[in-house]
Amino acid sequence: MTTSHQPQDRYKAVWLIFFMLGLGTLLPWNFFMTATQYFTNRLDMSQNMSLVTAEVSKDIQASAAPTVPLRKWNSLSAIFNNVMTLCAMLPLLFFTCLNSFLHQRIPQSVRILGSLVAILLVFLTTAILVKVQLDALPFFIITMLKITLINSFGAILQGSLFGLAGLLPASYTAPIMSGQGLAGFFASMAMICAIASGSGLSESAFGYFITACAVIILTIICYLGLPRLEFYRYYQQLKLEGPGEQETKLDLISKDPSTTSRSPEEHPRAGNEESRVSAPNSQPTNKSHSIKTILKNISVLALSVCFIFTITIGLFPAVTVEVKSSIAGNSTWERYFIPVSCFLNFNVFDLLGRILTAVFMWPGKDSRWLPGLVLARLVFLPLLLLCNVQPRQYLPVVFKHDAWFIVFVAAFAFSNGYLASLCMCFGPKKVKPVEAETAGAIMAFFLCLGLALGAVFSFLFRAIV
């Protein structure tokens, strides 16, 4: 049987590499978001223009510097988060969609390695620009261009990784999701450490960007080592040849050379040769229908993962970051309340939910419980909106104490990590092995669609408070 010949993932090397690839996918962007205060602060500073004008003429500095440029910087700072969201979500959605339909025309290694190298170059540029003085408008434009590039290549990278994991057993999508969860945890810890150390925003941001560069380099090294592992090569070959031919090859390899010449062994081989010849001829006829067939098979899981992230991004961080502590007063807890109870709390339990799918996967991919649990997450809308979100106009505060908020965010994050990981793991397993990569890429598109819809609904959720 085929299972007797399947190679083992020694030392969980492939699992660890996929975990590292998941970490490398989101850690750079998480560090970029963590440094948002650095970007807005730099836009607010009038120091750049005033230093230049001071050397030209003190009179020009006194008359011109405090007026129009300062107002321009303030306006750029005010719209930074909104424009950043648009520059992040629109390319993410567009290029994930593009990757879902065009991934078969571009080699996998080009998509993954090319995206990693491009993201590395963007972060190296960002780290260098921390030490370079720029006027507000050029700095704003360059920053938005970098955000667009990071999310464009990140979309291709993420879609390709989920497609790649779709070729392997279902449990190998879990490490990508777990790695992405760990990325958020690292970013939260970096934010807390920066507050505790009292270091300047520029120094903290430079540390974020250099750390992101190191992680991307390590991710590239891990990906380059992946084809050397027998376990990975086996499933790659299985995609190209199909289970029947792979089984025959393994049988022939495992047998003594003198026994391979027996006639009973040649009949299956001949049949497999025929299938190899006929496969290319039959593939084009099914190609036009394959996308529709795949979408039909994975539609429930795809819509589920989209719904999960619509609810999650709609509330976190747009609403949750506005919650105020009711017990902090003037204590240190006031400074740490949001970094700890919101960001760290969310990322820890989100990570735990993602990790749990590596050892426990319930409900099954065909169970009605799965979409039912996904829809049940709607309960977090009233629970979090009725916390101590400030300022507010319409809804009363029902859950004022900090403990309520911490418990709700923990449950909210755990359900997000666990259910999203289940959907992403099961999606490629609802189709044939040869369609698994396409199914993984489509699932990644619906994940990004959920992120984009969540960003849109976040304005509505915040407004109704």
PDB file of C-alpha atoms in Angstrom, residues 5 9 34 44 51 56 62 66 81 106 120 127 129 138 152 155 177 285 291 333 372 377 408 414 455:
ATOM      1  CA  HIS A   5       6.005   3.796   1.598  1.00  0.00           C
ATOM      2  CA  ASP A   9       8.664  14.145   8.285  1.00  0.00           C
ATOM      3  CA  THR A  34       3.533  48.538  15.509  1.00  0.00           C
ATOM      4  CA  ASP A  44       3.744  65.929  12.865  1.00  0.00           C
ATOM      5  CA  LEU A  51      16.268  72.757   9.902  1.00  0.00           C
ATOM      6  CA  VAL A  56      19.098  79.304   4.248  1.00  0.00           C
ATOM      7  CA  ALA A  62      10.372  82.979  10.980  1.00  0.00           C
ATOM      8  CA  PRO A  66       5.057  78.027  11.056  1.00  0.00           C
ATOM      9  CA  ASN A  81      -4.362  55.462   9.414  1.00  0.00           C
ATOM     10  CA  ILE A 106       4.125  31.480 -12.715  1.00  0.00           C
ATOM     11  CA  LEU A 120      13.191  42.364   2.293  1.00  0.00           C
ATOM     12  CA  ALA A 127      15.220  51.014   8.021  1.00  0.00           C
ATOM     13  CA  LEU A 129      14.969  56.058   5.839  1.00  0.00           C
ATOM     14  CA  PRO A 138       7.594  62.972   0.253  1.00  0.00           C
ATOM     15  CA  SER A 152       1.006  43.303  -2.800  1.00  0.00           C
ATOM     16  CA  ALA A 155      -0.671  38.678  -0.829  1.00  0.00           C
ATOM     17  CA  MET A 177      -1.576  29.842  10.695  1.00  0.00           C
ATOM     18  CA  THR A 285     -10.692  20.062 -21.208  1.00  0.00           C
ATOM     19  CA  ILE A 291     -12.265  26.690 -10.791  1.00  0.00           C
ATOM     20  CA  TRP A 333      -1.831  50.327  34.222  1.00  0.00           C
ATOM     21  CA  GLY A 372     -22.626  27.038  13.020  1.00  0.00           C
ATOM     22  CA  ARG A 377     -19.149  34.562  16.697  1.00  0.00           C
ATOM     23  CA  PHE A 408     -14.309  38.781  25.938  1.00  0.00           C
ATOM     24  CA  PHE A 414      -9.275  32.044  20.562  1.00  0.00           C
ATOM     25  CA  ALA A 455     -11.844  47.059   7.449  1.00  0.00           C
TER      26      ALA A 455
END
